[in-house]
């Protein structure tokens, strides 16, 4: 069998690929989900190099008995007991600093009788494989957020797009393997999220998911999503036209299916669910999300709607966990304060995002760059950064530190501040 698979972090894979080997490298992966997909896809790959941990190597070697596995570890992690367990599965343990030379010397040699073990039944192999993947498919705690509101036109989609793009862009810039997916569940929005990101009409949409017969693998999933190259954000667009929106049945089952599939492959899922009134997709998304952000513009009209929502216990009636619900005050101008709103309605405010000209400027420029990315030092971007930290529980994102001169350079972005000429 000709061919080799290499699984490990970016630096390990890069170093490995810089050296010539007797057989070609058919695929590389940086996490268990992708690695497992490659093991299934490349049946002809006889050599597998694993630097993703002991348990994964042991379990995959048990399933794929016709392949030779090399387990790469630091010297301090190689013990007699581990070596015994590895040999029993036909695994060659190699020390990290000399891994390339040791593996290069072994490649092409006979694999010996240990690979003549009876091959597992397909159903048994599939069950073991699924059990391994479900243990820890991603390395960081995943978050699923629903972005909704009590009234249309309150910057829900703008908030969702900028939040997802901000986190994805930050992870890409830092070189962190942190996947972010934006899902446009707002059937009434008719591609508004796509317009903000410069995505033309695309075959990938929720309409396609409704016809899938089984949950997609990562490689299949990549074909069902659009990747925004500038930020590294993955997008699942909503219905592609008003006609498509009418023809697509947005059900609770569809929402659950999409979220469940994405959770195994993404660290942060941002759902632009639109209004939840008489919307089963939005309601189910809110029920199973780890956090629900109600985006409101704190005007008297909207606050009266919020008061009605609280008085009638609408979210509780819909079986949404109220402890997960927080407010996002968008387009604030200081008329109603955060403390007053929290005290009046009993819902914590995650963040205030000021009324900022950079948002409208970004949307009207035609460049399709979210304001939080295009104007990173604006008041709006700082608000989105604060929301991002609230969204991921301050796990990754650094706190914003304003520069001393920023107040003077950004003050012109506030339309409610007017200056008269002398």
Coordinates of N, CA and C in Angstrom, one line a residue, residues 115-329:
X115 N 0.0 -7.2 11.3 CA -1.1 -6.6 10.5 C -2.0 -7.7 9.8
X116 N -1.7 -8.9 10.2 CA -2.6 -10.0 9.6 C -3.7 -10.3 10.5
X117 N -4.0 -9.5 11.5 CA -5.1 -9.7 12.4 C -6.4 -9.7 11.7
X118 N -7.4 -10.4 12.2 CA -8.7 -10.4 11.6 C -9.3 -9.0 11.5
X119 N -9.8 -8.6 10.4 CA -10.3 -7.2 10.2 C -11.7 -7.2 10.9
X120 N -12.0 -6.0 11.5 CA -13.2 -5.8 12.2 C -14.4 -5.8 11.3
X121 N -15.6 -6.3 11.8 CA -16.8 -6.1 11.0 C -17.1 -4.6 10.8
X122 N -17.6 -4.2 9.7 CA -17.8 -2.8 9.4 C -18.7 -2.1 10.5
X123 N -19.7 -2.8 11.0 CA -20.6 -2.2 12.0 C -19.9 -2.0 13.3
X124 N -19.0 -2.9 13.7 CA -18.2 -2.8 14.9 C -17.2 -1.6 14.8
X125 N -16.5 -1.6 13.6 CA -15.6 -0.5 13.4 C -16.2 0.9 13.4
X126 N -17.4 1.0 12.8 CA -18.1 2.3 12.8 C -18.5 2.7 14.2
X127 N -19.0 1.7 15.0 CA -19.4 2.1 16.4 C -18.2 2.5 17.2
X128 N -17.0 1.9 17.1 CA -15.8 2.3 17.8 C -15.4 3.7 17.4
X129 N -15.4 3.9 16.1 CA -15.0 5.2 15.5 C -15.9 6.3 16.1
X130 N -17.2 6.1 16.1 CA -18.1 7.1 16.6 C -17.8 7.4 18.1
X131 N -17.6 6.4 18.8 CA -17.3 6.5 20.3 C -16.1 7.4 20.5
X132 N -15.1 7.1 19.7 CA -13.8 7.9 19.8 C -14.0 9.4 19.5
X133 N -14.7 9.7 18.4 CA -15.0 11.0 18.0 C -15.8 11.8 19.0
X134 N -16.8 11.1 19.5 CA -17.7 11.8 20.5 C -17.1 12.2 21.8
X135 N -15.9 11.6 22.1 CA -15.3 11.9 23.3 C -14.8 13.4 23.3
X136 N -14.2 13.8 22.3 CA -13.6 15.2 22.3 C -13.3 15.6 20.9
X137 N -14.2 15.9 20.0 CA -13.9 16.2 18.7 C -13.2 17.5 18.5
X138 N -13.4 18.5 19.4 CA -12.7 19.8 19.3 C -12.0 20.0 20.6
X139 N -10.9 20.8 20.6 CA -10.1 20.9 21.8 C -10.6 22.0 22.8
X140 N -11.5 22.9 22.4 CA -12.0 23.9 23.2 C -13.5 23.8 23.4
X141 N -14.0 24.3 24.6 CA -15.4 24.2 24.8 C -16.2 25.0 23.7
X142 N -17.2 24.3 23.2 CA -18.0 24.9 22.1 C -19.1 25.8 22.7
X143 N -19.5 26.8 21.9 CA -20.6 27.7 22.2 C -21.5 27.8 21.1
X144 N -22.8 27.8 21.4 CA -23.8 28.0 20.3 C -24.7 29.2 20.8
X145 N -24.7 30.3 20.0 CA -25.4 31.5 20.4 C -26.6 31.8 19.4
X146 N -27.7 32.2 20.0 CA -28.8 32.6 19.2 C -28.9 34.1 19.3
X147 N -29.0 34.8 18.2 CA -29.1 36.3 18.2 C -30.5 36.6 17.7
X148 N -31.3 37.2 18.5 CA -32.7 37.4 18.2 C -33.1 38.8 18.8
X149 N -34.4 39.1 18.8 CA -34.9 40.4 19.3 C -36.4 40.4 19.4
X150 N -36.9 41.5 19.8 CA -38.4 41.6 20.0 C -39.0 42.4 18.8
X151 N -38.2 43.0 17.9 CA -38.7 43.8 16.9 C -37.7 43.8 15.7
X152 N -38.2 43.9 14.5 CA -37.4 44.0 13.3 C -36.6 45.3 13.2
X153 N -35.5 45.2 12.5 CA -34.8 46.5 12.2 C -33.9 47.0 13.4
X154 N -33.6 46.1 14.4 CA -32.8 46.5 15.5 C -31.4 46.0 15.5
X155 N -30.9 45.9 14.3 CA -29.5 45.5 14.0 C -29.1 44.1 14.5
X156 N -30.1 43.2 14.5 CA -29.8 41.8 14.9 C -28.8 41.1 14.0
X157 N -29.1 41.2 12.7 CA -28.2 40.6 11.7 C -26.8 41.3 11.7
X158 N -26.8 42.6 11.8 CA -25.5 43.3 11.8 C -24.7 42.9 13.0
X159 N -25.3 42.7 14.2 CA -24.7 42.2 15.4 C -24.1 40.8 15.2
X160 N -25.0 39.9 14.6 CA -24.6 38.5 14.4 C -23.4 38.4 13.5
X161 N -23.5 39.1 12.4 CA -22.4 39.1 11.4 C -21.1 39.6 11.9
X162 N -21.1 40.7 12.6 CA -19.9 41.3 13.1 C -19.3 40.5 14.2
X163 N -20.2 39.9 15.1 CA -19.7 39.1 16.2 C -19.0 37.9 15.6
X164 N -19.6 37.2 14.7 CA -19.0 36.0 14.1 C -17.7 36.3 13.4
X165 N -17.7 37.4 12.6 CA -16.5 37.8 11.8 C -15.4 38.2 12.7
X166 N -15.7 38.9 13.8 CA -14.7 39.4 14.7 C -13.9 38.2 15.3
X167 N -14.7 37.2 15.8 CA -14.0 36.1 16.5 C -13.2 35.3 15.5
X168 N -13.8 35.0 14.3 CA -13.1 34.3 13.3 C -11.8 35.0 12.8
X169 N -11.9 36.3 12.6 CA -10.8 37.1 12.2 C -9.7 37.1 13.2
X170 N -10.1 37.2 14.5 CA -9.1 37.2 15.6 C -8.4 35.8 15.6
X171 N -9.1 34.7 15.5 CA -8.5 33.4 15.6 C -7.6 33.2 14.4
X172 N -8.0 33.7 13.2 CA -7.1 33.5 12.0 C -5.8 34.3 12.2
X173 N -6.0 35.5 12.7 CA -4.8 36.4 12.9 C -3.8 35.8 13.9
X174 N -4.3 35.2 15.0 CA -3.5 34.6 16.0 C -3.0 33.2 15.7
X175 N -3.5 32.6 14.6 CA -3.1 31.3 14.2 C -3.6 30.2 15.0
X176 N -4.8 30.5 15.6 CA -5.5 29.5 16.5 C -6.5 28.7 15.7
X177 N -6.5 27.4 16.0 CA -7.4 26.5 15.3 C -8.8 26.6 16.0
X178 N -9.5 27.6 15.7 CA -10.8 27.9 16.4 C -11.8 28.2 15.3
X179 N -12.7 27.3 15.1 CA -13.6 27.4 13.9 C -14.9 28.1 14.3
X180 N -15.4 29.1 13.5 CA -16.6 29.8 13.7 C -17.5 29.7 12.5
X181 N -18.8 29.4 12.8 CA -19.8 29.3 11.7 C -21.0 30.2 12.0
X182 N -21.3 31.0 11.0 CA -22.5 31.9 11.1 C -23.6 31.2 10.3
X183 N -24.8 31.0 11.0 CA -25.9 30.3 10.3 C -27.1 31.4 10.2
X184 N -27.5 31.6 9.0 CA -28.6 32.5 8.7 C -29.9 31.8 8.8
X185 N -30.5 31.8 9.9 CA -31.8 31.1 10.1 C -33.0 32.0 9.9
X186 N -32.7 33.3 9.5 CA -33.8 34.3 9.4 C -34.4 34.2 8.0
X187 N -35.5 33.4 7.9 CA -36.1 33.3 6.5 C -36.6 34.6 6.0
X188 N -37.0 35.5 6.9 CA -37.6 36.8 6.4 C -36.4 37.7 6.0
X189 N -35.2 37.4 6.4 CA -34.1 38.3 6.1 C -33.7 38.3 4.6
X190 N -34.0 37.1 4.0 CA -33.7 37.0 2.5 C -32.3 37.4 2.2
X191 N -31.3 36.7 2.7 CA -29.9 36.9 2.4 C -29.3 38.2 2.9
X192 N -29.8 38.8 3.9 CA -29.2 40.1 4.4 C -27.9 39.8 5.0
X193 N -27.7 38.7 5.7 CA -26.3 38.4 6.3 C -25.4 38.2 5.1
X194 N -25.8 37.5 4.0 CA -24.9 37.3 2.9 C -24.5 38.6 2.2
X195 N -25.5 39.5 2.1 CA -25.1 40.8 1.5 C -24.0 41.5 2.3
X196 N -24.1 41.5 3.7 CA -23.1 42.2 4.5 C -21.7 41.6 4.3
X197 N -21.7 40.3 3.9 CA -20.4 39.7 3.8 C -20.0 39.5 2.3
X198 N -20.8 40.1 1.4 CA -20.4 40.0 0.0 C -20.6 38.7 -0.6
X199 N -21.6 37.9 -0.1 CA -21.8 36.6 -0.7 C -23.0 36.6 -1.7
X200 N -22.7 36.3 -2.9 CA -23.7 36.3 -3.9 C -24.6 35.1 -3.8
X201 N -25.6 35.0 -4.6 CA -26.5 33.8 -4.5 C -25.7 32.5 -4.6
X202 N -25.9 31.6 -3.7 CA -25.1 30.4 -3.6 C -26.0 29.2 -3.5
X203 N -25.5 28.0 -4.0 CA -26.3 26.8 -3.9 C -26.3 26.3 -2.5
X204 N -25.3 26.7 -1.6 CA -25.3 26.2 -0.2 C -26.4 27.0 0.5
X205 N -27.3 26.4 1.2 CA -28.3 27.1 2.0 C -29.0 26.1 2.9
X206 N -29.8 26.6 3.8 CA -30.6 25.8 4.7 C -31.6 24.9 3.9
X207 N -31.9 25.4 2.7 CA -32.9 24.6 1.8 C -32.2 23.3 1.5
X208 N -30.9 23.3 1.3 CA -30.2 22.0 0.9 C -30.2 21.1 2.1
X209 N -30.0 21.6 3.3 CA -29.9 20.7 4.5 C -31.2 20.0 4.7
X210 N -32.3 20.6 4.3 CA -33.6 20.0 4.5 C -33.7 18.7 3.7
X211 N -32.9 18.5 2.7 CA -33.0 17.3 1.8 C -31.9 16.2 2.1
X212 N -31.0 16.5 3.1 CA -29.9 15.6 3.4 C -30.5 14.3 4.1
X213 N -29.9 13.2 3.7 CA -30.4 11.9 4.3 C -29.7 11.5 5.5
X214 N -28.4 12.1 5.8 CA -27.7 11.7 7.0 C -26.8 12.9 7.3
X215 N -26.3 12.8 8.6 CA -25.4 13.9 9.0 C -24.1 13.9 8.2
X216 N -23.7 15.1 7.8 CA -22.5 15.2 6.9 C -21.2 15.0 7.7
X217 N -20.1 14.5 7.1 CA -18.8 14.5 7.7 C -18.2 15.9 7.5
X218 N -17.0 16.1 8.0 CA -16.4 17.4 7.9 C -16.1 17.7 6.4
X219 N -15.6 16.7 5.6 CA -15.4 17.0 4.2 C -16.7 17.3 3.4
X220 N -17.7 16.6 3.8 CA -19.0 16.9 3.2 C -19.5 18.3 3.7
X221 N -19.3 18.6 4.9 CA -19.8 19.8 5.5 C -19.1 21.0 4.8
X222 N -17.9 20.9 4.5 CA -17.2 22.0 3.8 C -17.8 22.4 2.5
X223 N -18.5 21.4 1.8 CA -19.1 21.6 0.6 C -20.5 22.3 0.8
X224 N -21.0 22.2 2.0 CA -22.3 22.8 2.3 C -22.2 24.2 2.9
X225 N -21.0 24.6 3.1 CA -20.8 25.9 3.7 C -20.0 26.8 2.8
X226 N -20.0 28.1 3.1 CA -19.2 29.1 2.3 C -18.1 29.7 3.3
X227 N -16.9 29.8 2.8 CA -15.9 30.3 3.7 C -15.5 31.7 3.2
X228 N -15.6 32.6 4.2 CA -15.3 34.0 4.0 C -13.8 34.2 4.1
X229 N -13.1 34.3 3.0 CA -11.6 34.2 3.0 C -10.9 35.3 3.9
X230 N -11.5 36.5 3.9 CA -10.8 37.6 4.6 C -10.8 37.3 6.1
X231 N -11.8 36.7 6.7 CA -11.9 36.5 8.1 C -11.7 35.0 8.5
X232 N -11.9 34.1 7.6 CA -11.9 32.7 7.9 C -13.2 32.2 8.5
X233 N -14.2 33.0 8.4 CA -15.6 32.6 8.9 C -16.3 31.7 7.9
X234 N -16.9 30.6 8.5 CA -17.8 29.8 7.7 C -19.2 30.3 7.8
X235 N -19.9 30.2 6.7 CA -21.3 30.7 6.6 C -22.2 29.7 6.0
X236 N -23.3 29.4 6.7 CA -24.4 28.7 6.1 C -25.5 29.6 5.8
X237 N -25.7 30.0 4.5 CA -26.7 31.0 4.2 C -28.1 30.5 4.4
X238 N -29.0 31.5 4.6 CA -30.4 31.1 4.7 C -31.0 31.0 3.3
X239 N -32.3 31.0 3.2 CA -33.0 31.0 1.8 C -32.4 32.0 0.9
X240 N -32.3 31.7 -0.4 CA -31.6 32.6 -1.3 C -32.4 33.6 -2.0
X241 N -33.7 33.6 -1.7 CA -34.6 34.6 -2.3 C -35.9 34.6 -1.5
X242 N -36.7 35.6 -1.7 CA -38.0 35.5 -1.0 C -38.8 34.3 -1.5
X243 N -38.7 33.9 -2.7 CA -39.4 32.8 -3.2 C -38.9 31.5 -2.5
X244 N -37.6 31.4 -2.4 CA -36.9 30.3 -1.7 C -37.4 30.2 -0.3
X245 N -37.5 31.4 0.3 CA -38.0 31.5 1.7 C -39.4 30.9 1.9
X246 N -40.3 31.2 0.9 CA -41.6 30.7 1.0 C -41.7 29.2 0.8
X247 N -40.7 28.7 -0.1 CA -40.7 27.2 -0.4 C -40.0 26.4 0.6
X248 N -39.2 27.0 1.5 CA -38.4 26.2 2.5 C -39.2 26.2 3.8
X249 N -39.4 25.0 4.2 CA -40.1 24.8 5.5 C -39.1 24.9 6.6
X250 N -39.1 26.0 7.3 CA -38.2 26.2 8.4 C -38.8 25.6 9.7
X251 N -38.4 24.4 10.0 CA -39.0 23.6 11.1 C -38.0 23.5 12.3
X252 N -38.6 23.1 13.4 CA -37.8 22.9 14.6 C -36.8 21.8 14.4
X253 N -37.2 20.7 13.7 CA -36.4 19.6 13.4 C -35.2 20.0 12.5
X254 N -35.4 20.9 11.6 CA -34.3 21.4 10.7 C -33.2 22.1 11.6
X255 N -33.7 23.0 12.5 CA -32.8 23.7 13.3 C -32.0 22.8 14.2
X256 N -32.6 21.8 14.8 CA -31.9 20.9 15.6 C -30.9 20.1 14.9
X257 N -31.3 19.7 13.7 CA -30.4 18.9 12.9 C -29.1 19.6 12.5
X258 N -29.3 20.9 12.1 CA -28.2 21.7 11.7 C -27.2 22.0 12.8
X259 N -27.8 22.4 14.0 CA -27.0 22.7 15.1 C -26.2 21.5 15.6
X260 N -26.9 20.3 15.7 CA -26.2 19.1 16.1 C -25.1 18.8 15.3
X261 N -25.2 18.9 13.9 CA -24.1 18.5 13.0 C -23.0 19.5 13.2
X262 N -23.3 20.8 13.3 CA -22.2 21.8 13.4 C -21.4 21.7 14.7
X263 N -22.1 21.3 15.7 CA -21.5 21.3 17.1 C -20.2 20.5 17.1
X264 N -20.2 19.4 16.3 CA -19.0 18.5 16.4 C -17.8 19.0 15.6
X265 N -18.1 20.1 14.9 CA -17.0 20.6 14.0 C -16.6 22.0 14.2
X266 N -17.4 22.8 15.0 CA -17.1 24.2 15.2 C -17.1 24.5 16.7
X267 N -16.2 25.5 17.0 CA -16.1 25.9 18.4 C -17.1 27.0 18.8
X268 N -17.5 27.8 17.8 CA -18.5 28.8 18.0 C -19.5 28.8 16.9
X269 N -20.7 28.7 17.2 CA -21.8 28.8 16.2 C -22.7 30.0 16.5
X270 N -22.8 30.9 15.6 CA -23.7 32.1 15.8 C -24.9 31.9 14.9
X271 N -26.1 31.9 15.5 CA -27.3 31.7 14.8 C -28.1 33.0 14.7
X272 N -28.2 33.6 13.5 CA -29.0 34.7 13.3 C -30.5 34.2 13.1
X273 N -31.3 34.2 14.1 CA -32.5 33.5 14.1 C -33.7 34.4 13.8
X274 N -33.5 35.7 13.7 CA -34.6 36.6 13.4 C -35.6 36.7 14.6
X275 N -36.8 37.1 14.3 CA -37.8 37.1 15.3 C -38.3 35.8 15.6
X276 N -38.6 35.5 16.9 CA -39.1 34.1 17.3 C -40.6 34.0 17.3
X277 N -41.3 35.0 17.1 CA -42.8 34.9 17.1 C -43.3 34.1 16.0
X278 N -44.0 33.0 16.3 CA -44.5 32.0 15.3 C -43.4 31.5 14.4
X279 N -42.2 31.3 14.9 CA -41.1 30.8 14.1 C -40.5 29.6 14.8
X280 N -40.9 28.4 14.5 CA -40.4 27.2 15.2 C -38.9 27.0 15.1
X281 N -38.3 27.4 14.0 CA -36.9 27.3 13.8 C -36.1 28.1 14.9
X282 N -36.6 29.4 15.0 CA -36.0 30.3 16.0 C -36.2 29.8 17.4
X283 N -37.4 29.3 17.7 CA -37.7 28.8 19.0 C -36.8 27.6 19.4
X284 N -36.7 26.7 18.5 CA -35.9 25.5 18.8 C -34.4 25.8 19.0
X285 N -34.0 26.8 18.1 CA -32.6 27.2 18.2 C -32.3 27.8 19.5
X286 N -33.2 28.7 20.0 CA -33.1 29.3 21.3 C -33.1 28.3 22.5
X287 N -33.9 27.3 22.3 CA -34.0 26.2 23.4 C -32.7 25.5 23.6
X288 N -32.0 25.2 22.5 CA -30.8 24.4 22.6 C -29.5 25.2 22.5
X289 N -29.6 26.5 22.4 CA -28.3 27.3 22.4 C -27.8 27.5 23.8
X290 N -26.5 27.6 23.9 CA -25.8 27.8 25.2 C -26.1 29.2 25.7
X291 N -26.3 30.2 24.8 CA -26.6 31.6 25.2 C -27.6 32.1 24.2
X292 N -28.5 33.0 24.7 CA -29.4 33.7 23.8 C -29.3 35.2 24.0
X293 N -29.0 35.9 23.0 CA -28.8 37.4 23.1 C -30.0 38.1 22.4
X294 N -30.7 38.9 23.2 CA -31.8 39.7 22.7 C -31.3 41.0 22.3
X295 N -31.2 41.3 21.0 CA -30.7 42.6 20.6 C -31.8 43.6 20.5
X296 N -31.7 44.7 21.3 CA -32.8 45.7 21.3 C -32.1 47.1 21.1
X297 N -32.9 48.0 20.5 CA -32.5 49.4 20.5 C -33.3 50.0 21.6
X298 N -32.7 50.6 22.6 CA -33.4 51.1 23.8 C -34.2 52.4 23.6
X299 N -35.2 52.2 22.8 CA -36.2 53.3 22.6 C -37.4 53.0 23.4
X300 N -38.3 54.0 23.6 CA -39.5 53.8 24.4 C -40.4 52.7 23.8
X301 N -40.5 52.7 22.5 CA -41.4 51.7 21.8 C -40.8 50.3 22.0
X302 N -39.5 50.1 21.8 CA -39.0 48.7 22.0 C -39.0 48.3 23.5
X303 N -38.8 49.2 24.4 CA -38.8 48.9 25.8 C -40.2 48.5 26.2
X304 N -41.2 49.0 25.6 CA -42.6 48.6 26.0 C -42.8 47.2 25.5
X305 N -42.3 46.9 24.3 CA -42.4 45.5 23.8 C -41.6 44.5 24.7
X306 N -40.5 44.9 25.2 CA -39.7 44.1 26.1 C -40.5 43.9 27.4
X307 N -41.1 45.0 27.9 CA -41.9 44.9 29.1 C -43.0 43.9 29.0
X308 N -43.7 43.9 27.8 CA -44.7 42.9 27.5 C -44.2 41.5 27.5
X309 N -43.0 41.3 26.9 CA -42.3 40.0 26.8 C -42.1 39.4 28.2
X310 N -41.6 40.3 29.1 CA -41.3 39.9 30.5 C -42.6 39.6 31.3
X311 N -43.5 40.5 31.1 CA -44.8 40.4 31.9 C -45.5 39.1 31.6
X312 N -45.5 38.7 30.3 CA -46.2 37.5 29.9 C -45.4 36.2 30.0
X313 N -44.1 36.4 30.4 CA -43.2 35.3 30.5 C -43.1 34.5 29.2
X314 N -43.0 35.2 28.1 CA -43.0 34.6 26.8 C -41.9 33.6 26.6
X315 N -40.7 33.9 27.0 CA -39.6 33.0 26.8 C -39.7 31.8 27.7
X316 N -40.2 31.9 28.9 CA -40.4 30.8 29.8 C -41.5 29.9 29.2
X317 N -42.5 30.5 28.6 CA -43.6 29.7 28.0 C -43.1 28.8 26.9
X318 N -42.1 29.4 26.1 CA -41.5 28.7 25.0 C -40.4 27.7 25.4
X319 N -40.2 27.6 26.7 CA -39.3 26.6 27.3 C -37.8 27.0 27.0
X320 N -37.6 28.3 27.0 CA -36.2 28.8 26.8 C -35.6 29.0 28.2
X321 N -34.4 28.5 28.4 CA -33.8 28.6 29.7 C -33.5 30.1 30.0
X322 N -34.2 30.7 30.9 CA -34.0 32.2 31.1 C -32.6 32.5 31.7
X323 N -31.9 31.6 32.3 CA -30.6 31.9 32.8 C -29.6 32.1 31.7
X324 N -30.0 31.7 30.5 CA -29.1 31.9 29.3 C -29.3 33.1 28.5
X325 N -30.4 33.9 28.9 CA -30.8 35.0 28.1 C -30.1 36.3 28.6
X326 N -29.6 37.1 27.7 CA -29.0 38.4 28.1 C -29.4 39.4 27.0
X327 N -29.4 40.7 27.4 CA -29.7 41.7 26.4 C -28.4 42.3 25.8
X328 N -28.6 42.7 24.6 CA -27.5 43.5 23.9 C -28.2 44.8 23.5
X329 N -27.7 45.9 24.1 CA -28.3 47.2 23.8 C -27.5 47.8 22.6

